[in-house]
Short mmCIF file of C-alpha atoms in Angstrom, two decimals:
data_model
loop_
_atom_site.label_atom_id
_atom_site.label_comp_id
_atom_site.label_asym_id
_atom_site.label_seq_id
_atom_site.Cartn_x
_atom_site.Cartn_y
_atom_site.Cartn_z
CA MET U 1240 -10.93 -33.03 -0.40
CA SER U 1241 -12.17 -29.47 -1.05
CA GLY U 1242 -9.77 -27.32 -3.40
CA TRP U 1243 -9.23 -23.97 -2.65
CA VAL U 1244 -6.92 -20.86 -4.10
CA ALA U 1245 -4.99 -18.35 -1.81
CA ILE U 1246 -3.51 -15.65 -3.29
CA ALA U 1247 -0.54 -14.67 -1.28
CA GLY U 1248 1.28 -12.53 -1.33
CA LEU U 1249 5.34 -12.42 0.14
CA GLY U 1250 6.58 -8.99 0.53
CA PRO U 1251 9.86 -7.82 -0.82
CA GLY U 1252 11.56 -10.34 -0.02
CA SER U 1253 13.04 -10.17 3.75
CA ASP U 1254 11.48 -13.87 5.46
CA LEU U 1255 10.19 -11.23 8.19
CA MET U 1256 7.79 -9.94 6.61
CA VAL U 1257 6.00 -12.65 5.71
CA THR U 1258 2.57 -12.35 7.64
CA PRO U 1259 1.86 -15.47 9.18
CA GLU U 1260 -2.03 -15.99 7.40
CA VAL U 1261 0.38 -16.27 4.28
CA THR U 1262 3.19 -18.40 5.94
CA ALA U 1263 -0.09 -20.99 7.38
CA ALA U 1264 -0.96 -21.64 4.14
CA LEU U 1265 2.20 -22.08 2.97
CA ALA U 1266 2.19 -25.37 4.76
CA GLU U 1267 -1.29 -26.44 4.19
CA ALA U 1268 -0.37 -26.30 0.45
CA THR U 1269 -0.48 -29.22 -1.96
CA ASP U 1270 0.40 -27.06 -5.16
CA VAL U 1271 2.76 -23.91 -4.91
CA VAL U 1272 2.83 -21.48 -8.43
CA GLY U 1273 5.01 -18.40 -9.78
CA TYR U 1274 6.77 -16.57 -11.20
CA ILE U 1275 10.72 -18.70 -11.12
CA PRO U 1276 11.92 -16.23 -8.60
CA TYR U 1277 9.54 -16.09 -6.14
CA VAL U 1278 8.31 -19.98 -6.61
CA ALA U 1279 12.00 -19.83 -4.99
CA ARG U 1280 11.67 -18.56 -1.90
CA VAL U 1281 9.17 -21.19 -0.61
CA ALA U 1282 11.06 -24.05 1.09
CA GLY U 1283 10.20 -27.63 -0.78
CA ARG U 1284 8.83 -30.26 1.15
CA GLU U 1285 7.34 -33.94 1.22
CA GLY U 1286 3.18 -33.67 -0.34
CA LEU U 1287 3.81 -29.98 -2.10
CA THR U 1288 4.35 -29.62 -5.72
CA LEU U 1289 6.05 -26.30 -7.01
CA HIS U 1290 5.14 -24.83 -10.28
CA PRO U 1291 7.73 -22.16 -11.32
CA THR U 1292 7.24 -21.11 -14.70
CA ASP U 1293 8.18 -17.58 -16.89
CA ASN U 1294 7.30 -14.09 -16.55
CA ARG U 1295 5.21 -12.54 -19.21
CA VAL U 1296 2.75 -16.36 -18.63
CA GLU U 1297 0.43 -14.70 -15.69
CA LEU U 1298 -2.63 -16.03 -17.56
CA ASP U 1299 -1.62 -19.97 -18.17
CA ARG U 1300 -0.25 -19.81 -14.68
CA ALA U 1301 -3.26 -18.72 -13.69
CA ALA U 1302 -5.49 -21.06 -15.29
CA HIS U 1303 -2.95 -23.99 -13.65
CA ALA U 1304 -3.95 -22.60 -10.18
CA LEU U 1305 -7.38 -22.53 -11.05
CA SER U 1306 -7.75 -26.02 -12.70
CA MET U 1307 -5.90 -27.29 -9.86
CA ALA U 1308 -7.79 -26.42 -7.32
CA ALA U 1309 -10.95 -27.27 -9.36
CA GLU U 1310 -9.44 -30.56 -9.13
CA GLY U 1311 -9.40 -30.72 -4.97
CA ARG U 1312 -5.99 -29.23 -4.55
CA ARG U 1313 -5.19 -26.50 -2.10
CA VAL U 1314 -3.09 -24.13 -4.62
CA VAL U 1315 -1.06 -20.95 -3.25
CA VAL U 1316 -0.25 -19.15 -5.35
CA VAL U 1317 2.37 -16.56 -4.91
CA SER U 1318 3.69 -13.03 -5.69
CA SER U 1319 6.01 -10.52 -4.45
CA GLY U 1320 4.96 -7.93 -1.82
CA ASP U 1321 1.32 -7.73 -2.49
CA PRO U 1322 -0.68 -10.08 -5.31
CA GLY U 1323 -2.86 -6.97 -5.17
CA VAL U 1324 -0.16 -4.38 -6.16
CA PHE U 1325 1.04 -4.42 -10.08
CA ALA U 1326 0.40 -8.79 -10.42
CA MET U 1327 -0.86 -11.88 -9.91
CA ALA U 1328 -4.75 -11.01 -7.74
CA SER U 1329 -6.20 -9.53 -11.48
CA ALA U 1330 -4.49 -12.19 -13.21
CA VAL U 1331 -5.94 -14.81 -11.74
CA PHE U 1332 -9.23 -12.49 -12.07
CA GLU U 1333 -9.19 -11.95 -15.59
CA ALA U 1334 -8.48 -15.98 -15.65
CA LEU U 1335 -11.08 -16.64 -14.53
CA GLU U 1336 -14.04 -14.06 -15.65
CA ALA U 1337 -12.81 -15.83 -18.90
CA GLY U 1338 -12.61 -19.51 -17.31
CA PRO U 1339 -15.87 -22.30 -16.60
CA VAL U 1340 -17.96 -21.26 -14.48
CA ALA U 1341 -18.16 -24.02 -12.38
CA TRP U 1342 -14.95 -21.65 -11.62
CA ARG U 1343 -16.76 -19.17 -9.91
CA ASP U 1344 -17.94 -21.31 -7.13
CA LEU U 1345 -14.48 -22.20 -5.79
CA ASP U 1346 -12.43 -20.76 -2.64
CA ILE U 1347 -10.07 -18.27 -3.51
CA ARG U 1348 -8.67 -16.26 -0.89
CA VAL U 1349 -6.41 -11.96 -1.40
CA LEU U 1350 -4.21 -13.23 0.93
CA PRO U 1351 -2.20 -9.53 1.12
CA GLY U 1352 1.47 -8.59 1.83
CA ILE U 1353 4.26 -5.46 2.28
CA THR U 1354 4.24 -4.56 -1.00
CA ALA U 1355 7.26 -2.80 -2.92
CA MET U 1356 6.19 1.22 -1.71
CA LEU U 1357 5.77 0.59 1.18
CA ALA U 1358 8.67 -1.13 2.90
CA ALA U 1359 10.38 0.97 0.39
CA ALA U 1360 8.42 3.89 1.44
CA ALA U 1361 9.69 2.64 5.92
CA ARG U 1362 13.62 2.70 4.82
CA ALA U 1363 13.30 5.84 3.47
CA GLY U 1364 11.72 7.18 5.95
CA ALA U 1365 8.23 8.17 5.77
CA PRO U 1366 7.16 9.77 1.80
CA LEU U 1367 4.27 8.76 0.75
CA GLY U 1368 3.16 9.92 4.48
CA HIS U 1369 0.33 12.28 2.92
CA ASP U 1370 -2.33 11.53 0.33
CA PHE U 1371 -0.36 9.36 -2.88
CA CYS U 1372 -0.33 7.33 -5.80
CA ALA U 1373 0.66 3.94 -7.44
CA ILE U 1374 2.23 4.17 -11.14
CA ASN U 1375 3.66 1.24 -13.36
CA LEU U 1376 5.59 2.71 -15.53
CA SER U 1377 5.56 -0.58 -17.21
CA ASP U 1378 4.13 0.76 -21.39
CA ASN U 1379 3.67 -3.69 -21.89
CA LEU U 1380 -0.52 -3.16 -21.02
CA LYS U 1381 -1.15 0.16 -21.42
CA PRO U 1382 -0.71 2.37 -24.11
CA TRP U 1383 2.45 4.85 -23.20
CA VAL U 1384 0.51 8.03 -23.66
CA LEU U 1385 -2.01 7.25 -20.24
CA ILE U 1386 1.02 7.05 -18.58
CA GLU U 1387 2.07 10.51 -19.17
CA LYS U 1388 -1.20 11.41 -18.96
CA ARG U 1389 -1.24 10.09 -15.01
CA LEU U 1390 2.24 11.89 -14.71
CA ARG U 1391 1.16 15.22 -15.15
CA LEU U 1392 -2.12 14.70 -13.60
CA ALA U 1393 -0.16 12.83 -9.98
CA ALA U 1394 2.27 15.90 -10.29
CA GLU U 1395 -1.14 18.88 -10.65
CA ALA U 1396 -2.88 17.12 -8.35
CA ASP U 1397 0.35 17.00 -6.19
CA PHE U 1398 0.66 13.33 -4.90
CA ALA U 1399 3.39 11.75 -3.56
CA MET U 1400 3.98 9.15 -6.47
CA ALA U 1401 5.63 5.61 -6.25
CA PHE U 1402 6.60 3.92 -9.08
CA TYR U 1403 6.25 0.24 -10.37
CA ASN U 1404 8.92 -1.85 -13.07
CA PRO U 1405 10.28 1.57 -13.98
CA ARG U 1406 13.10 0.29 -16.08
CA SER U 1407 13.84 -2.71 -17.92
CA ARG U 1408 16.19 -3.76 -20.80
CA SER U 1409 13.35 -4.65 -23.17
CA ARG U 1410 12.02 -0.54 -22.77
CA PRO U 1411 14.60 1.63 -21.55
CA GLU U 1412 13.20 5.07 -22.69
CA GLY U 1413 10.59 5.24 -20.87
CA PHE U 1414 11.69 5.59 -17.80
CA ALA U 1415 13.06 8.62 -18.85
CA ARG U 1416 10.88 10.04 -20.88
CA ALA U 1417 9.17 9.48 -17.02
CA LEU U 1418 11.82 11.69 -16.21
CA GLU U 1419 11.69 14.26 -18.14
CA VAL U 1420 7.90 14.85 -18.00
CA LEU U 1421 7.92 14.91 -13.45
CA ARG U 1422 11.11 18.21 -14.15
CA GLU U 1423 8.42 20.01 -16.65
CA ALA U 1424 5.80 18.72 -14.26
CA CYS U 1425 7.40 19.93 -11.19
CA GLY U 1426 9.27 22.42 -11.62
CA ASP U 1427 11.27 21.87 -8.53
CA ALA U 1428 14.19 20.32 -7.19
CA ARG U 1429 11.82 17.38 -5.06
CA PRO U 1430 13.33 13.92 -3.27
CA VAL U 1431 12.95 11.78 -4.83
CA ILE U 1432 14.11 8.40 -3.73
CA PHE U 1433 15.11 5.21 -5.59
CA ALA U 1434 14.96 2.01 -2.84
CA ARG U 1435 16.89 -0.91 -4.90
CA ALA U 1436 16.01 -5.28 -3.38
CA ILE U 1437 14.89 -3.25 -0.56
CA SER U 1438 15.40 -5.71 2.90
CA THR U 1439 17.28 -8.15 0.58
CA PRO U 1440 21.16 -7.92 1.28
CA GLU U 1441 21.71 -6.91 -2.16
CA GLU U 1442 19.31 -3.27 -0.61
CA THR U 1443 20.65 -0.09 -1.60
CA LEU U 1444 18.69 3.15 -1.13
CA ARG U 1445 19.58 6.69 -2.67
CA VAL U 1446 17.45 10.54 -2.16
CA VAL U 1447 18.26 12.45 -4.81
CA PRO U 1448 16.72 15.87 -6.33
CA LEU U 1449 14.32 15.29 -9.00
CA THR U 1450 16.54 17.94 -11.01
CA GLU U 1451 19.89 15.49 -10.63
CA ALA U 1452 17.25 12.26 -10.74
CA GLU U 1453 19.43 9.31 -14.20
CA PRO U 1454 17.23 7.29 -15.81
CA GLU U 1455 20.41 4.85 -15.18
CA MET U 1456 19.74 4.38 -11.46
CA ALA U 1457 17.14 2.48 -11.50
CA ASP U 1458 16.44 -1.63 -13.21
CA MET U 1459 13.79 -3.58 -12.87
CA ARG U 1460 14.62 -4.46 -8.41
CA THR U 1461 14.06 -0.51 -8.36
CA MET U 1462 10.71 1.48 -7.44
CA VAL U 1463 10.66 4.88 -7.11
CA ILE U 1464 9.41 6.99 -5.06
CA VAL U 1465 8.90 10.78 -6.10
CA GLY U 1466 7.93 13.20 -2.97
CA SER U 1467 4.97 15.79 -3.57
CA SER U 1468 5.66 19.80 -3.24
CA GLN U 1469 5.73 19.17 1.30
CA THR U 1470 7.93 16.29 1.45
CA ARG U 1471 10.87 16.87 3.80
CA ILE U 1472 14.32 15.89 4.43
CA ILE U 1473 16.86 15.42 7.63
CA GLU U 1474 19.67 15.27 6.77
CA ARG U 1475 21.53 13.43 9.38
CA ALA U 1476 25.28 11.79 9.62
CA GLY U 1477 24.08 8.41 7.82
CA ALA U 1478 20.97 8.48 5.45
CA PRO U 1479 18.62 11.70 5.45
CA ILE U 1480 14.45 10.59 6.45
CA VAL U 1481 12.41 11.47 3.84
CA TYR U 1482 9.22 12.30 4.89
CA THR U 1483 6.17 13.60 3.73
CA PRO U 1484 3.94 16.01 6.84
CA ARG U 1485 0.11 15.00 7.89
CA GLY U 1486 -0.43 18.08 6.56
CA VAL U 1487 -1.36 21.54 4.02
CA ALA U 1488 -1.71 24.85 5.36
CA GLY U 1489 -5.44 25.90 4.74
CA MET I 1336 21.97 0.19 26.86
CA SER I 1337 21.83 2.19 23.51
CA GLY I 1338 18.07 2.99 22.73
CA TRP I 1339 16.06 2.76 20.01
CA VAL I 1340 12.43 3.56 18.25
CA ALA I 1341 10.09 1.33 15.31
CA ILE I 1342 7.82 2.87 14.19
CA ALA I 1343 5.94 -0.79 13.95
CA GLY I 1344 2.60 -0.88 11.87
CA LEU I 1345 0.59 -3.58 13.55
CA GLY I 1346 -1.74 -4.60 10.32
CA PRO I 1347 -5.70 -3.64 10.16
CA GLY I 1348 -6.03 -6.04 12.89
CA SER I 1349 -6.06 -9.94 12.85
CA ASP I 1350 -2.53 -11.37 15.21
CA LEU I 1351 -2.47 -12.96 11.67
CA MET I 1352 -1.30 -10.15 9.33
CA VAL I 1353 1.44 -8.24 11.73
CA THR I 1354 4.90 -8.93 10.83
CA PRO I 1355 7.93 -11.07 13.26
CA GLU I 1356 9.69 -8.21 12.28
CA VAL I 1357 6.83 -5.97 14.36
CA THR I 1358 6.16 -8.76 16.88
CA ALA I 1359 10.92 -9.39 17.59
CA ALA I 1360 10.55 -5.35 18.24
CA LEU I 1361 7.47 -5.63 19.89
CA ALA I 1362 9.13 -8.70 21.79
CA GLU I 1363 12.62 -5.92 22.66
CA ALA I 1364 10.95 -2.89 23.82
CA THR I 1365 10.79 -1.86 26.99
CA ASP I 1366 7.96 0.96 26.21
CA VAL I 1367 4.75 1.33 23.51
CA VAL I 1368 3.94 4.39 22.53
CA GLY I 1369 0.11 4.73 20.49
CA TYR I 1370 -3.69 5.71 20.40
CA ILE I 1371 -5.43 3.31 22.75
CA PRO I 1372 -6.63 1.23 20.77
CA TYR I 1373 -3.88 -0.32 19.17
CA VAL I 1374 -2.16 -0.01 22.02
CA ALA I 1375 -4.26 -2.67 23.99
CA ARG I 1376 -3.48 -4.97 21.15
CA VAL I 1377 -0.82 -6.02 22.79
CA ALA I 1378 -0.59 -8.51 25.96
CA GLY I 1379 1.37 -6.57 28.84
CA ARG I 1380 4.73 -9.07 29.69
CA GLU I 1381 6.87 -7.58 32.88
CA GLY I 1382 10.10 -5.20 31.56
CA LEU I 1383 7.41 -3.89 29.51
CA THR I 1384 5.59 -0.20 30.05
CA LEU I 1385 2.91 0.31 28.06
CA HIS I 1386 1.67 4.22 27.34
CA PRO I 1387 -2.14 4.79 25.45
CA THR I 1388 -2.64 8.21 24.71
CA ASP I 1389 -5.95 9.22 23.61
CA ASN I 1390 -6.64 10.34 19.43
CA ARG I 1391 -5.12 14.11 18.13
CA VAL I 1392 -1.99 14.13 20.30
CA GLU I 1393 0.48 12.40 17.32
CA LEU I 1394 2.60 15.52 18.13
CA ASP I 1395 2.85 15.01 21.97
CA ARG I 1396 3.29 11.38 22.25
CA ALA I 1397 5.94 11.44 18.84
CA ALA I 1398 7.88 13.46 20.34
CA HIS I 1399 7.64 11.54 24.53
CA ALA I 1400 8.44 7.96 22.27
CA LEU I 1401 12.40 10.06 20.87
CA SER I 1402 12.81 11.41 24.26
CA MET I 1403 12.56 7.66 25.79
CA ALA I 1404 14.82 6.84 23.05
CA ALA I 1405 17.57 8.99 23.75
CA GLU I 1406 17.25 8.05 26.89
CA GLY I 1407 18.41 4.82 26.56
CA ARG I 1408 15.28 2.77 26.07
CA ARG I 1409 13.47 0.57 23.29
CA VAL I 1410 10.74 1.91 22.07
CA VAL I 1411 8.02 1.29 19.93
CA VAL I 1412 5.31 3.58 18.93
CA VAL I 1413 2.26 1.68 16.98
CA SER I 1414 0.32 2.34 14.20
CA SER I 1415 -1.65 0.50 13.05
CA GLY I 1416 -1.88 -0.38 9.69
CA ASP I 1417 0.91 0.43 8.17
CA PRO I 1418 2.59 3.33 10.25
CA GLY I 1419 4.26 5.40 6.57
CA VAL I 1420 0.18 5.13 5.19
CA PHE I 1421 -1.53 8.36 7.21
CA ALA I 1422 -0.25 6.90 10.66
CA MET I 1423 2.06 7.55 13.14
CA ALA I 1424 5.70 8.12 11.39
CA SER I 1425 5.52 11.75 10.00
CA ALA I 1426 4.05 12.50 12.33
CA VAL I 1427 7.20 10.89 14.37
CA PHE I 1428 9.46 12.67 12.15
CA GLU I 1429 8.08 16.35 12.67
CA ALA I 1430 8.20 15.41 15.68
CA LEU I 1431 12.46 14.65 14.87
CA GLU I 1432 13.18 18.02 12.42
CA ALA I 1433 11.49 19.82 14.68
CA GLY I 1434 12.82 18.89 18.15
CA PRO I 1435 16.73 18.97 19.72
CA VAL I 1436 19.36 18.72 16.85
CA ALA I 1437 20.57 15.13 19.08
CA TRP I 1438 17.64 13.15 18.70
CA ARG I 1439 18.48 13.24 14.67
CA ASP I 1440 21.41 10.81 16.32
CA LEU I 1441 19.08 8.44 17.00
CA ASP I 1442 19.04 4.78 15.80
CA ILE I 1443 15.22 5.00 14.29
CA ARG I 1444 13.47 2.21 12.44
CA VAL I 1445 10.15 2.12 10.72
CA LEU I 1446 8.51 -1.15 10.79
CA PRO I 1447 5.77 -1.27 8.10
CA GLY I 1448 2.53 -3.49 8.23
CA ILE I 1449 -0.28 -4.75 6.08
CA THR I 1450 -2.15 -1.33 5.72
CA ALA I 1451 -6.10 -0.75 4.99
CA MET I 1452 -6.23 -0.31 2.07
CA LEU I 1453 -4.67 -3.45 1.25
CA ALA I 1454 -6.11 -5.35 3.42
CA ALA I 1455 -9.48 -3.97 2.45
CA ALA I 1456 -8.61 -5.12 -1.20
CA ALA I 1457 -7.82 -8.07 -0.79
CA ARG I 1458 -11.33 -8.83 1.11
CA ALA I 1459 -12.69 -7.20 -1.98
CA GLY I 1460 -10.98 -9.30 -4.67
CA ALA I 1461 -8.74 -7.05 -6.38
CA PRO I 1462 -9.43 -3.53 -7.49
CA LEU I 1463 -6.26 -1.33 -6.46
CA GLY I 1464 -4.69 -4.39 -9.16
CA HIS I 1465 -3.57 -0.98 -11.65
CA ASP I 1466 -2.89 2.44 -11.41
CA PHE I 1467 -4.31 4.22 -7.80
CA CYS I 1468 -4.62 6.82 -5.45
CA ALA I 1469 -5.02 6.99 -1.74
CA ILE I 1470 -6.61 10.56 -0.28
CA ASN I 1471 -7.23 11.55 3.63
CA LEU I 1472 -10.99 12.30 3.13
CA SER I 1473 -10.79 13.63 6.69
CA ASP I 1474 -9.45 17.84 7.14
CA ASN I 1475 -8.46 18.01 10.09
CA LEU I 1476 -5.14 18.62 8.53
CA LYS I 1477 -5.61 19.68 5.22
CA PRO I 1478 -7.80 22.34 3.73
CA TRP I 1479 -11.85 20.80 2.15
CA VAL I 1480 -10.69 22.50 -1.49
CA LEU I 1481 -7.89 20.19 -1.36
CA ILE I 1482 -9.13 17.50 -1.14
CA GLU I 1483 -11.70 18.64 -3.97
CA LYS I 1484 -9.28 18.54 -6.09
CA ARG I 1485 -7.90 15.66 -5.96
CA LEU I 1486 -10.57 14.17 -6.66
CA ARG I 1487 -11.11 15.51 -9.71
CA LEU I 1488 -8.05 14.54 -11.15
CA ALA I 1489 -7.96 11.44 -9.76
CA ALA I 1490 -10.74 11.23 -11.66
CA GLU I 1491 -9.64 12.20 -14.37
CA ALA I 1492 -6.91 9.94 -14.03
CA ASP I 1493 -8.71 7.86 -14.06
CA PHE I 1494 -7.20 5.84 -11.01
CA ALA I 1495 -8.91 3.50 -8.86
CA MET I 1496 -9.66 4.98 -5.40
CA ALA I 1497 -9.29 3.83 -1.78
CA PHE I 1498 -10.01 6.47 0.90
CA TYR I 1499 -9.07 6.38 4.35
CA ASN I 1500 -10.62 8.63 7.00
CA PRO I 1501 -14.26 9.11 5.43
CA ARG I 1502 -16.28 10.05 7.78
CA SER I 1503 -16.53 10.68 11.36
CA ARG I 1504 -19.38 12.33 13.71
CA SER I 1505 -17.82 15.47 13.98
CA ARG I 1506 -17.31 16.35 10.50
CA PRO I 1507 -20.41 13.86 9.06
CA GLU I 1508 -20.42 16.68 5.92
CA GLY I 1509 -17.18 16.27 3.88
CA PHE I 1510 -17.45 12.48 2.79
CA ALA I 1511 -21.21 13.28 1.16
CA ARG I 1512 -19.71 16.00 -0.07
CA ALA I 1513 -17.20 13.83 -2.13
CA LEU I 1514 -19.71 11.23 -3.30
CA GLU I 1515 -21.72 14.00 -5.49
CA VAL I 1516 -17.77 15.12 -6.65
CA LEU I 1517 -17.05 11.53 -7.90
CA ARG I 1518 -20.48 10.59 -9.48
CA GLU I 1519 -19.91 14.51 -11.27
CA ALA I 1520 -16.40 13.63 -12.18
CA CYS I 1521 -16.80 10.10 -13.25
CA GLY I 1522 -20.57 9.87 -14.31
CA ASP I 1523 -20.95 5.84 -14.46
CA ALA I 1524 -21.74 3.30 -12.07
CA ARG I 1525 -17.88 1.29 -10.97
CA PRO I 1526 -18.18 0.10 -8.20
CA VAL I 1527 -18.49 1.40 -4.63
CA ILE I 1528 -16.78 -1.14 -2.05
CA PHE I 1529 -17.25 -0.05 1.73
CA ALA I 1530 -15.63 -2.54 3.52
CA ARG I 1531 -15.26 -2.70 7.26
CA ALA I 1532 -13.25 -3.68 10.47
CA ILE I 1533 -11.23 -5.88 7.40
CA SER I 1534 -9.65 -8.95 9.13
CA THR I 1535 -12.06 -8.11 13.18
CA PRO I 1536 -14.47 -10.16 14.33
CA GLU I 1537 -16.94 -7.23 13.28
CA GLU I 1538 -15.96 -6.97 9.62
CA THR I 1539 -18.27 -6.32 6.57
CA LEU I 1540 -17.94 -5.80 2.98
CA ARG I 1541 -20.59 -3.52 1.13
CA VAL I 1542 -19.65 -3.20 -2.83
CA VAL I 1543 -22.81 -0.56 -4.30
CA PRO I 1544 -22.08 0.53 -7.98
CA LEU I 1545 -21.52 4.58 -7.48
CA THR I 1546 -24.85 5.80 -8.08
CA GLU I 1547 -26.37 3.82 -5.02
CA ALA I 1548 -23.74 5.14 -3.29
CA GLU I 1549 -24.81 7.27 0.10
CA PRO I 1550 -22.17 8.18 3.03
CA GLU I 1551 -23.84 6.69 6.01
CA MET I 1552 -22.41 3.45 4.41
CA ALA I 1553 -18.95 4.64 5.95
CA ASP I 1554 -17.82 5.07 9.94
CA MET I 1555 -14.54 5.82 11.33
CA ARG I 1556 -13.92 2.02 10.33
CA THR I 1557 -14.76 1.64 6.90
CA MET I 1558 -11.97 1.80 3.76
CA VAL I 1559 -13.94 2.49 1.09
CA ILE I 1560 -12.42 1.95 -2.48
CA VAL I 1561 -14.01 3.28 -5.79
CA GLY I 1562 -12.51 1.53 -9.35
CA SER I 1563 -12.13 3.14 -12.21
CA SER I 1564 -13.80 3.13 -15.28
CA GLN I 1565 -11.98 -1.07 -16.09
CA THR I 1566 -13.31 -1.63 -12.59
CA ARG I 1567 -15.17 -5.22 -13.38
CA ILE I 1568 -17.03 -7.50 -11.07
CA ILE I 1569 -17.26 -10.74 -11.69
CA GLU I 1570 -21.21 -12.87 -9.89
CA ARG I 1571 -20.98 -16.42 -8.36
CA ALA I 1572 -23.20 -17.24 -5.40
CA GLY I 1573 -20.88 -15.56 -2.83
CA ALA I 1574 -19.54 -11.56 -2.01
CA PRO I 1575 -19.16 -10.82 -5.67
CA ILE I 1576 -15.23 -10.25 -6.89
CA VAL I 1577 -14.14 -6.99 -7.88
CA TYR I 1578 -11.75 -6.47 -9.47
CA THR I 1579 -9.35 -4.17 -12.31
CA PRO I 1580 -7.57 -5.76 -15.01
CA ARG I 1581 -3.96 -6.08 -14.94
CA GLY I 1582 -3.87 -3.62 -18.21
CA VAL I 1583 -5.57 -0.84 -20.90
CA ALA I 1584 -6.17 -0.94 -24.45
CA GLY I 1585 -4.03 0.91 -26.36
#
């Protein structure tokens, strides 16, 4: 039996956003590896071993997946959203690069998924319909000064911005500081979208002007999207539509 | 009968990357609207009218979709990839904002899909595994000077970069100029990924250093991804793996 690793994205939460490719990989797997709440989304069955692990052990988890595949097992590493966006794919390749050379011959595939910013954008309208950037606001793995530099340059480039991991209990001050930097750099009341737990029963969506955005509006399940200077709001009876037009006048 | 519009993403090409949510919307639709090659991906059936239209008529197509929904029809507007990323969602909202006020009461949903940059990134490894930006290199709808400014700022921010619409027959010189700007701004041999027609039978993937990237390596079916200064290559027997680590040293 020939082992493999598939690093698969489960999308933002709803099974209706899991691709058939990911569903097929899970059906063939002997082992599923991932963070506890993501592994909990995979139905157990005869012949399938679930390996849920805690947060912040990504490299151990990745090495475990690779070593099982080297033993001939068919391993799916699950991420929420897309595995290539602030998720497990980079961790697996870090472990691969640091591990035994023989691992490089393994059959490794990345199966894309609906990443949180695109699910959030879809619910709000089309705020990422023009040029944009995606920034992880967690300073676990990079210095805060780099985050701040990127925020200022992204504002100068007039990108719409999608923020992953805006705020955690262990470092609540980071997102407050990010909002300050954005208010200085943007200097206007452009829309900020707080999209929480999109496509799950706990889904909420809130749109406020940047001038009224508060750190408490986000938690670790919230995706934050800040429009560019061109982003528009269409008011209507229900939730407003937030979208960025395709063009910028010359 | 109550009409609606669903603006749906068909993913990069393979039916294995179409979400069940999009498949369900297509099964309920009375009308499918979109660019000819995307509508061609939808199977015809009794009770379904297909409305394929040419490129560059996005606003007419959007208004047509909204007017049919206002008449009670169930309309799916199809895009390749994700409808919210350089695709039909912004066009529909532009038409909505410019159209009759009554259209604002319509049931309009955006159904996300696997966008080209994430499908391309998955095939190459995880080049977008850290902070990144997405830029449409077409200057049909924005001035070239703005594209160039964004390239320089994105390089200064050390984002990985994903480029949509890098090159067309009508303006082949733009991408050559973009590569010059990047070589000036980045000043190193970081990896450039040319991912063409990912997930289709014509799929090709090529990785070259920025110093050796040529305009002719891209066409309108190619997604181009340029790594950040941190992006790494893992050499192995088959295609190399290109990934950007999750962290940056402080």
